[in-house]
CSV table of C-alpha atoms in Angstrom, one decimal:
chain,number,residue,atom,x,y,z
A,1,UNK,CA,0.0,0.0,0.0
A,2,UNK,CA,1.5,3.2,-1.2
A,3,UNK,CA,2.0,5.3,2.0
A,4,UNK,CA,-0.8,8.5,2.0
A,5,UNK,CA,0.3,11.7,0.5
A,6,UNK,CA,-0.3,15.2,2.2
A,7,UNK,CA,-4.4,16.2,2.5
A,8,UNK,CA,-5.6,18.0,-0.2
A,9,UNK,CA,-9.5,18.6,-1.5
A,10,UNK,CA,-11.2,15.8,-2.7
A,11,UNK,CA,-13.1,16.0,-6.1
A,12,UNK,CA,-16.1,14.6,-6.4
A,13,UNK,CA,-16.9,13.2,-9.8
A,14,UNK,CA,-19.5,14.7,-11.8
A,15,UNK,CA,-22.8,13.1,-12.6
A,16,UNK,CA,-25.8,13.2,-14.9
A,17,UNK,CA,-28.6,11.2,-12.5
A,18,UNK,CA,-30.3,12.5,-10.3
A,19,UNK,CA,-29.0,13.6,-6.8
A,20,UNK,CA,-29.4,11.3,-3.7
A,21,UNK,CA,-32.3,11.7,-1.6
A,22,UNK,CA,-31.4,12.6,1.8
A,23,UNK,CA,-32.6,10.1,4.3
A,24,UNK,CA,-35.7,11.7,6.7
A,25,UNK,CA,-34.7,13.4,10.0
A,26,UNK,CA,-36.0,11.3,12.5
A,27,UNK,CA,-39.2,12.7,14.3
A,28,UNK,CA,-39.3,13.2,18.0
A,29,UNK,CA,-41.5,10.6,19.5
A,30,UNK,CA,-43.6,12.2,22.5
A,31,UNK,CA,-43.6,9.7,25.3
A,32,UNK,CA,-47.1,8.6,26.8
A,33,UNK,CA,-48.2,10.3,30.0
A,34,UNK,CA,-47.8,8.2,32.9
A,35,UNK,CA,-50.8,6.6,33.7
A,36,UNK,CA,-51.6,5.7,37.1
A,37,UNK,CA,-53.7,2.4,36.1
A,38,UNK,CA,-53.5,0.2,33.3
A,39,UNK,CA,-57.1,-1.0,31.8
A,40,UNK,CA,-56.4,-4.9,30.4
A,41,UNK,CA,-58.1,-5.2,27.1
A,42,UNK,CA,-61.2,-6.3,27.6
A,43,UNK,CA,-62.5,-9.4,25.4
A,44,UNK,CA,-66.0,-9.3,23.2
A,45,UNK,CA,-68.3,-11.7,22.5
A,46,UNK,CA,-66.4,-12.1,19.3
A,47,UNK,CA,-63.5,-13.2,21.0
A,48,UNK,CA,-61.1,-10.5,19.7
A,49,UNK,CA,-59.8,-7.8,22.1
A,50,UNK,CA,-60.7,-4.0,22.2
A,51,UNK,CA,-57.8,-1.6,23.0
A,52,UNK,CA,-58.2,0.1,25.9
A,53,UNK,CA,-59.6,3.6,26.3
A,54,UNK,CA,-57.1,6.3,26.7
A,55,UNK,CA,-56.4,9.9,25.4
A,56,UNK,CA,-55.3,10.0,21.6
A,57,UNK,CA,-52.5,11.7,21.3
A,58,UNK,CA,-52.5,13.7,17.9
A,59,UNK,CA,-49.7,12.9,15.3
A,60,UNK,CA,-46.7,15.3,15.4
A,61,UNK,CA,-45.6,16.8,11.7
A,62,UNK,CA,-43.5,19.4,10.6
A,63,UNK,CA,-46.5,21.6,8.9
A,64,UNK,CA,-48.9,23.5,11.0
A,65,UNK,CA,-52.4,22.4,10.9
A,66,UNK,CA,-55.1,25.2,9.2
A,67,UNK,CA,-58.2,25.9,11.2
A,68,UNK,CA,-61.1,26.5,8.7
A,69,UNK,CA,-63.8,28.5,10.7
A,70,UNK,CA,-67.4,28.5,8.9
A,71,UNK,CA,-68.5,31.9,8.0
A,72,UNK,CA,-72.0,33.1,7.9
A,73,UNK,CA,-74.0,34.3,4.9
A,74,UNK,CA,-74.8,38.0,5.3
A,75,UNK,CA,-77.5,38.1,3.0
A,76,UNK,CA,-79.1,35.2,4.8
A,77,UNK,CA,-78.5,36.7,8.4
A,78,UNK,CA,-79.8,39.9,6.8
A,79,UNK,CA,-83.0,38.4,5.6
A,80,UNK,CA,-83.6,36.3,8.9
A,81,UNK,CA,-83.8,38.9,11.1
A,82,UNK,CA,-86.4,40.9,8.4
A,83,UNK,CA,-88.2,38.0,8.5
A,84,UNK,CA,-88.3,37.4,12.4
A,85,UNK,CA,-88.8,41.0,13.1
A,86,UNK,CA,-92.0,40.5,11.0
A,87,UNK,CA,-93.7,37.3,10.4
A,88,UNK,CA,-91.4,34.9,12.2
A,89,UNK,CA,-90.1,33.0,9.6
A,90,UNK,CA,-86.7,33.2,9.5
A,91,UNK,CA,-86.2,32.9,6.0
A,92,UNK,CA,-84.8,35.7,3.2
A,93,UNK,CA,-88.2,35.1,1.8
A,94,UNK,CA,-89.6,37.4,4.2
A,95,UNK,CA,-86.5,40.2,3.9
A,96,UNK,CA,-88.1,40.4,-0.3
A,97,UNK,CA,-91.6,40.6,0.9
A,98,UNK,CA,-90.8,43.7,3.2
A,99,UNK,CA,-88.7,45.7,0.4
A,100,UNK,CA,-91.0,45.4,-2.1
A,101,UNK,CA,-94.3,45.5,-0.2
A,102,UNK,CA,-95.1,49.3,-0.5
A,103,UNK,CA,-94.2,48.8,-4.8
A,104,UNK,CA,-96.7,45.8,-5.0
A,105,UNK,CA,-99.4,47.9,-3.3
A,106,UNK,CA,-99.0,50.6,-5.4
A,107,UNK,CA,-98.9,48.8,-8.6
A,108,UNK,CA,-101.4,46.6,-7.5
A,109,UNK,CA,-103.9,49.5,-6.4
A,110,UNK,CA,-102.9,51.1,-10.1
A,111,UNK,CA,-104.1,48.1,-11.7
A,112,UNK,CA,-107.6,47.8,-9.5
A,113,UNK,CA,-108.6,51.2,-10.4
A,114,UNK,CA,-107.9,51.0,-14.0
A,115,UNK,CA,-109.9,47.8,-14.1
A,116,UNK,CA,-112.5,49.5,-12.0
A,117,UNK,CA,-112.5,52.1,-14.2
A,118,UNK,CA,-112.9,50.0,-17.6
A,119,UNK,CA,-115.7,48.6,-15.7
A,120,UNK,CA,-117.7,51.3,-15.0
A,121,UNK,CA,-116.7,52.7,-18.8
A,122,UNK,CA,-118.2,49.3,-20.7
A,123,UNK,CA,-121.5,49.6,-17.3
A,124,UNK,CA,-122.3,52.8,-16.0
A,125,UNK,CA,-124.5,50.7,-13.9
A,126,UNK,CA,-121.7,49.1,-11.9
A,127,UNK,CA,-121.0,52.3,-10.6
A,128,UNK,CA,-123.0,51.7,-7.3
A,129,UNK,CA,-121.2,48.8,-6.4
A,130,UNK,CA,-117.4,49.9,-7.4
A,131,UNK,CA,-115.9,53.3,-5.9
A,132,UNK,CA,-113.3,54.2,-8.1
A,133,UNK,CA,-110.5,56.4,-7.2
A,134,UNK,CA,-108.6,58.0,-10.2
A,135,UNK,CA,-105.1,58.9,-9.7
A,136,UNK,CA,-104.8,62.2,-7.8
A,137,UNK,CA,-107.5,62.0,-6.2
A,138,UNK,CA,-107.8,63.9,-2.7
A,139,UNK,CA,-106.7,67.3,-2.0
A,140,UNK,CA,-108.7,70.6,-1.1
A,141,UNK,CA,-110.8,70.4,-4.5
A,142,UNK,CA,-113.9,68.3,-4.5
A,143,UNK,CA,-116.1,68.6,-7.5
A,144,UNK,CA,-119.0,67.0,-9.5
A,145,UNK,CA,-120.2,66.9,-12.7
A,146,UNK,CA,-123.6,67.6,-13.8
A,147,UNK,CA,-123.0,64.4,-16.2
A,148,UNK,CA,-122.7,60.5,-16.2
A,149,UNK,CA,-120.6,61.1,-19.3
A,150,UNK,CA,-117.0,59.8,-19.6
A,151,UNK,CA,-116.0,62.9,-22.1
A,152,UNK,CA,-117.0,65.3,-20.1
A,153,UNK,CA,-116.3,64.1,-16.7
A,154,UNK,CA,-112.7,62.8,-17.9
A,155,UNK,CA,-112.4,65.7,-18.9
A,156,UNK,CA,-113.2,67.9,-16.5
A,157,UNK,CA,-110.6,65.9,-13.9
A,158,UNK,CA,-108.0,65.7,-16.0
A,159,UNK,CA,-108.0,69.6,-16.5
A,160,UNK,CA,-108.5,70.4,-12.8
A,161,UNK,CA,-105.8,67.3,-11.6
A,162,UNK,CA,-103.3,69.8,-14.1
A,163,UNK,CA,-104.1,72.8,-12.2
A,164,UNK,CA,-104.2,72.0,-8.5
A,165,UNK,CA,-102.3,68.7,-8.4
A,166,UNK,CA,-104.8,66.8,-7.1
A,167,UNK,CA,-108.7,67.3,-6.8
A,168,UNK,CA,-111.3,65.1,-6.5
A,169,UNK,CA,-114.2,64.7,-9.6
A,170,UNK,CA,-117.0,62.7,-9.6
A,171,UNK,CA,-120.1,62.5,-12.3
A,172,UNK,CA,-123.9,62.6,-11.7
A,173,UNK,CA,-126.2,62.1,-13.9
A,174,UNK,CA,-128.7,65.5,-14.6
A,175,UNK,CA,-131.0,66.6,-17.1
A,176,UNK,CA,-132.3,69.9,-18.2
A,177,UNK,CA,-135.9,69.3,-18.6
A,178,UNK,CA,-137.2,72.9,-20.1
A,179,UNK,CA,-134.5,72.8,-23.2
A,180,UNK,CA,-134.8,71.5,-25.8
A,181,UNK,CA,-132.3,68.4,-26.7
A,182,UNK,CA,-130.1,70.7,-29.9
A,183,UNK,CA,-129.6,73.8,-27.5
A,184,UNK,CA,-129.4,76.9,-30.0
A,185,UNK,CA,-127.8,80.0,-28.7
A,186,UNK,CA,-126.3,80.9,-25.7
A,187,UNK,CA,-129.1,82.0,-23.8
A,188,UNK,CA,-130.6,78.3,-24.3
A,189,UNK,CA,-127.2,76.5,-23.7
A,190,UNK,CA,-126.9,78.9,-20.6
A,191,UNK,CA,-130.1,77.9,-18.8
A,192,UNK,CA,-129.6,74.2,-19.9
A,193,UNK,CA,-126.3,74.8,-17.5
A,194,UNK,CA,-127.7,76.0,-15.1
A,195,UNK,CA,-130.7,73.3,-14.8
A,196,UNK,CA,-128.5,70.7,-14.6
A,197,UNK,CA,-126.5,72.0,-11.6
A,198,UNK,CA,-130.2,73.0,-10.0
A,199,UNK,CA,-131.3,69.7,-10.6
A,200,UNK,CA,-128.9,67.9,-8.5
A,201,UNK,CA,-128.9,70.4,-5.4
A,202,UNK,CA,-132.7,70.2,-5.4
A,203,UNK,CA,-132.9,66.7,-5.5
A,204,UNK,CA,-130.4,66.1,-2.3
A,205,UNK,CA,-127.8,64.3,-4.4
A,206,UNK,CA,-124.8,66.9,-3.4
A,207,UNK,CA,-124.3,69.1,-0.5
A,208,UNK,CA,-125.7,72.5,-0.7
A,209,UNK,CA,-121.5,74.0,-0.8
A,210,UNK,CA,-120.6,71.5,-3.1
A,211,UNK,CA,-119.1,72.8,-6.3
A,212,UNK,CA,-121.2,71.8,-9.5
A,213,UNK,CA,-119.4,72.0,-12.7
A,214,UNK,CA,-122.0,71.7,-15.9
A,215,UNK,CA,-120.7,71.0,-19.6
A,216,UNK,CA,-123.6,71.9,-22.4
A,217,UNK,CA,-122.8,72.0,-26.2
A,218,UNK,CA,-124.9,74.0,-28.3
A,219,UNK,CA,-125.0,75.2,-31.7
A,220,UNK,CA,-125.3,79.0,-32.5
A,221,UNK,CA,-125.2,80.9,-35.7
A,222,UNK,CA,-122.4,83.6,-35.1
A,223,UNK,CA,-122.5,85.1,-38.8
A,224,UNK,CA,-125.6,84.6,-41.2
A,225,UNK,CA,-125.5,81.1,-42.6
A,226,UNK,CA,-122.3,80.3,-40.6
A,227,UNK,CA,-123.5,77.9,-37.5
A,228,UNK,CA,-120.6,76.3,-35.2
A,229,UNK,CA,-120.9,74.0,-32.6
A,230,UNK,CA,-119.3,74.8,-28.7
A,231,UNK,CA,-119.8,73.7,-25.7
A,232,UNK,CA,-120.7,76.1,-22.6
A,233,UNK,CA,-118.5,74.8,-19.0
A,234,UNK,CA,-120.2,76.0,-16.1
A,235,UNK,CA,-118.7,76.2,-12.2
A,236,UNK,CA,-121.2,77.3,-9.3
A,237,UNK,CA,-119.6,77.2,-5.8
A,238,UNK,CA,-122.0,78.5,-3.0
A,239,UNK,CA,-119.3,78.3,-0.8
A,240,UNK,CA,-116.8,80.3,-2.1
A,241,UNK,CA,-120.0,82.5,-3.5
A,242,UNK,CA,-117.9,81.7,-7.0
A,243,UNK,CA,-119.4,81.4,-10.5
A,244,UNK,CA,-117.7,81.2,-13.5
A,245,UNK,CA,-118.2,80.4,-17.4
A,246,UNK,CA,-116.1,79.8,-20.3
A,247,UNK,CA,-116.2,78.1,-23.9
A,248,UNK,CA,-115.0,75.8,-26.0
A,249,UNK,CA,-113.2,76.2,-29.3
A,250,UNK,CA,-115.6,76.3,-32.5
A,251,UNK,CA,-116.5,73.6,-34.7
A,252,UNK,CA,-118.1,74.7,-38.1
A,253,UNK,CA,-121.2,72.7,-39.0
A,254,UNK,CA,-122.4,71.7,-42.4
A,255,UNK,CA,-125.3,74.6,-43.3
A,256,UNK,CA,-127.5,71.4,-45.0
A,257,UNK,CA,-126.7,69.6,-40.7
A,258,UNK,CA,-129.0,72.3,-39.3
A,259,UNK,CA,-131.1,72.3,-42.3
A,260,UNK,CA,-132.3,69.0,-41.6
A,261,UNK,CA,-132.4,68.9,-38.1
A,262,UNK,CA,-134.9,71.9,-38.4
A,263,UNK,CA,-137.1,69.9,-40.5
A,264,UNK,CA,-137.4,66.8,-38.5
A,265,UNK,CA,-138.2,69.1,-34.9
A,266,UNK,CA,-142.3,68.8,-35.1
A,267,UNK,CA,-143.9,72.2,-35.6
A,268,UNK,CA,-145.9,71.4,-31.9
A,269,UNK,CA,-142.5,70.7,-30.2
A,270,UNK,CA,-142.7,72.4,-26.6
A,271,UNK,CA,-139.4,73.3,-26.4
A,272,UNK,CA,-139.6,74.7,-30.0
A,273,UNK,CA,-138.1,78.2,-28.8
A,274,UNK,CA,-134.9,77.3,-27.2
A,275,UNK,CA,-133.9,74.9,-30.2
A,276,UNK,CA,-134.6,71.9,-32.0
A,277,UNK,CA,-135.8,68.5,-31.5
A,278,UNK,CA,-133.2,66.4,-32.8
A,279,UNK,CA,-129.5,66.7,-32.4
A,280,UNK,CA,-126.7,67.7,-34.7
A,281,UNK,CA,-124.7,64.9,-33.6
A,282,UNK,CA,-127.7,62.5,-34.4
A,283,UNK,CA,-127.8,63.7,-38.1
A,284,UNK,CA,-123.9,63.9,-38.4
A,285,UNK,CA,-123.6,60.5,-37.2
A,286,UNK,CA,-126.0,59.3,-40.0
A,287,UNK,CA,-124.7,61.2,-42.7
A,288,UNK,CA,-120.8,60.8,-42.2
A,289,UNK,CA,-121.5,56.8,-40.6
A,290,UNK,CA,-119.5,57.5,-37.3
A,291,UNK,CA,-120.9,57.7,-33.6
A,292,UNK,CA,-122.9,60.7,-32.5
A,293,UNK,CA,-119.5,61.2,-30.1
A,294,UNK,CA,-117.3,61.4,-32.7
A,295,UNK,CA,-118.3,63.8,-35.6
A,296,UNK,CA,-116.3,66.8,-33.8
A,297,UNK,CA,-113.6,65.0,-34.5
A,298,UNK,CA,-114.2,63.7,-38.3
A,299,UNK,CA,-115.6,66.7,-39.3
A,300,UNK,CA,-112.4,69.5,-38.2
A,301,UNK,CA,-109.8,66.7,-36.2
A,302,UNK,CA,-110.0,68.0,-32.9
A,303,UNK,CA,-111.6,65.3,-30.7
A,304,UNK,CA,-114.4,66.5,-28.2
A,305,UNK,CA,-112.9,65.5,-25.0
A,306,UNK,CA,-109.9,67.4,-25.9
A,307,UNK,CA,-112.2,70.2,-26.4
A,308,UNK,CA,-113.4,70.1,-23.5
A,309,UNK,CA,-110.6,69.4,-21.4
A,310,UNK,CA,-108.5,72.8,-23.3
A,311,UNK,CA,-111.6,74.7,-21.8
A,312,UNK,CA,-112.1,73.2,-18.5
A,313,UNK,CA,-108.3,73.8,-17.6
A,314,UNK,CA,-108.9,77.5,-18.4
A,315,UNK,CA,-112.5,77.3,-16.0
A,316,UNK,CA,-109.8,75.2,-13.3
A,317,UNK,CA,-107.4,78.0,-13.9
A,318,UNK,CA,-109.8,81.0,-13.3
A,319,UNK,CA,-111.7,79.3,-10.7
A,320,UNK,CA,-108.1,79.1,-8.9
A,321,UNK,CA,-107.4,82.3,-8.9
A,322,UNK,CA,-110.9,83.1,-7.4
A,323,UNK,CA,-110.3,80.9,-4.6
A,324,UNK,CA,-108.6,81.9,-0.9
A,325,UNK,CA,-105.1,81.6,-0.8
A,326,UNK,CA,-105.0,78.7,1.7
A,327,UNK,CA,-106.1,76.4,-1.4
C-alpha cells in the first residue's frame, strides 16, 4: 500500500442522475403520560380484544395544521332577522316581501282602479257597487259633474288634476228638462247649464256647498249662414260665492246639418223656442257613418274631450285664482 500523500481537496466526480435523496430526519417521538392504572383489554363476544380507552395523542408533523372557521352568509342573516322582526319565519323570503311591499301595493292599487274604471266605462250601472279612485284623487278640491258622461267628466278631472295637483271629480247624472235636446244659442245652452247643476242640489244628491261644474254643447249661428258648434263649461260654488263660465273652441257645422235637423223638430214641439228636436250629432252620425261622439272630431280633427278638457283647464285656472289663498 503506497503510504498517504499530504491532504488536499477531494473531487467529487460529476454526474448526470439524479441527486441522492437525503434520508428523513427522524421525528421526536412524544412519550405517553404516565398513567396511574393500566385498563387490560377487555374481550367481546367475538373473541377479539378491544384496545383500551385512553387519550389519543395527535400525530406530530412538521406543517402546522389550518383551522377553517365556517362563515356566515350576510345576505341570509340579513333576511332572517327581516323576517323574524315580521312574520317569524326566519327565512330571506320574508326580507323580499318587506322591500317590495309598498311597490306591489302601489302597482297593485294602479291596476284595480284602472280595471274599476274599464268597468264602470263598458257599465255605468256598476257604478254603485265599485268606488273608483282615479289617480290624484284627494286634496282641497272636491267637484261633481252635472254628467254621467266619460267625455266630459274625464275631462273635467284631467283639466283640474293639471291645475291644482290633485282634486277630487265625480259625475252625476242631470237633465235639463225645459230645453230642448239641440240647444241653439247661448241664452238656451246657458239655462240648460244651469238646470242641470239645480237639478242635483234640489234633488239632495250633493251638498248644498258643493261645487257643481256643468258642460252643455250648443250650436249657434255667429255670422248669417255660418252655424258652429261649442260647448258652454259651467262652475257654481256656493261656498266660495264663486261662478264662473267659459267656452270651447268652434266647430263649423255643415249649413245642409241644421237644415235638416230643423225639419225633423215637429212644428208642436214644446221646447220649440230654445232649439230643435233632434241633435246635430244624431244627423252627423247618420250622414258621415260615425258615432254621435265622434263627428267633432271627423268633421275639423279635434276630438271633443280634448275640447273640452282645453276649456275646462282654463275654468280650473280662473276658478283658482278666485279661490282663498290657503287652497
Amino acid at each position: 500500500m503506497a503510504p498517504a500523500g499530504p491532504s488536499s481537496p477531494s473531487m467529487l466526480p460529476l454526474s448526470s442522475g439524479p441527486s441522492p435523496i437525503p434520508s428523513p430526519v427522524p421525528t421526536t417521538q412524544v412519550p405517553p403520560a404516565p398513567s396511574t392504572s393500566v385498563v387490560p383489554p377487555q374481550a367481546t363476544a367475538t373473541g377479539t380484544a378491544t384496545p383500551p380507552k385512553g387519550p389519543t395523542l395527535a400525530p406530530v408533523t412538521s406543517q402546522p395544521q389550518l383551522s377553517i372557521v365556517p362563515t356566515v352568509d350576510a345576505s341570509v342573516e340579513l333576511g332572517k332577522s327581516h323576517s323574524q322582526a315580521g312574520s317569524g319565519n326566519p327565512s330571506w323570503f320574508g326580507w323580499i316581501r318587506g322591500t317590495v311591499s309598498s311597490v306591489s301595493h302601489k302597482v297593485a292599487e294602479k291596476a284595480k282602479n284602472s280595471m274599476d274604471s274599464m268597468i264602470t266605462t263598458l257599465d255605468p250601472q256598476m257604478k254603485e257597487y265599485i268606488c273608483v279612485l282615479p289617480p290624484d284623487s284627494g286634496g282641497d278640491v272636491d267637484l261633481v259633474v252635472a254628467s254621467d258622461k266619460e267625455v266630459k267628466v274625464g275631462a273635467v278631472r284631467e283639466a283640474f288634476q293639471a291645475v291644482f295637483g290633485k282634486a277630487t271629480v265625480s259625475g252625476m247624472s242631470s237633465e235639463a228638462t225645459s230645453v230642448a235636446a239641440q240647444p241653439v244659442g247661448f241664452a238656451s245652452a246657458l239655462t240648460a247649464g244651469e238646470e242641470r247643476i239645480n237639478s242635483l242640489r234640489s234633488g239632495g244628491r250633493v251638498h248644498p256647498q258643493q261645487p257643481v261644474v256643468a258642460v252643455e254643447n250648443f250650436i249657434v249661428e255667429l255670422t248669417p249662414g255660418f252655424w258652429y258648434d261649442m260647448g258652454l263649461l259651467l262652475i257654481d260654488d256656493p261656498g266660495q260665492d264663486i261662478l264662473l263660465q267659459t267656452y270651447t273652441q268652434v266647430t263649423p257645422i255643415p249649413a245642409e246639418y241644421v237644415t235638416q235637423a230643423r225639419a225633423s223638430t215637429p212644428e208642436d214641439y214644446p221646447l220649440k223656442s230654445s232649439g230643435f228636436a233632434t241633435t246635430i250629432g244624431e244627423v252627423a252620425s247618420q250622414v258621415l257613418q260615425v258615432h254621435h261622439s265622434q263627428w267633432q272630431e271627423t268633421v275639423c280633427g279635434v276630438p271633443r274631450r280634448e275640447m273640452v278638457t282645453l276649456a275646462a283647464r282654463v275654468l280650473a285656472s280662473l276658478y283658482k285664482a278666485q279661490l282663498p289663498q290657503s287652497f
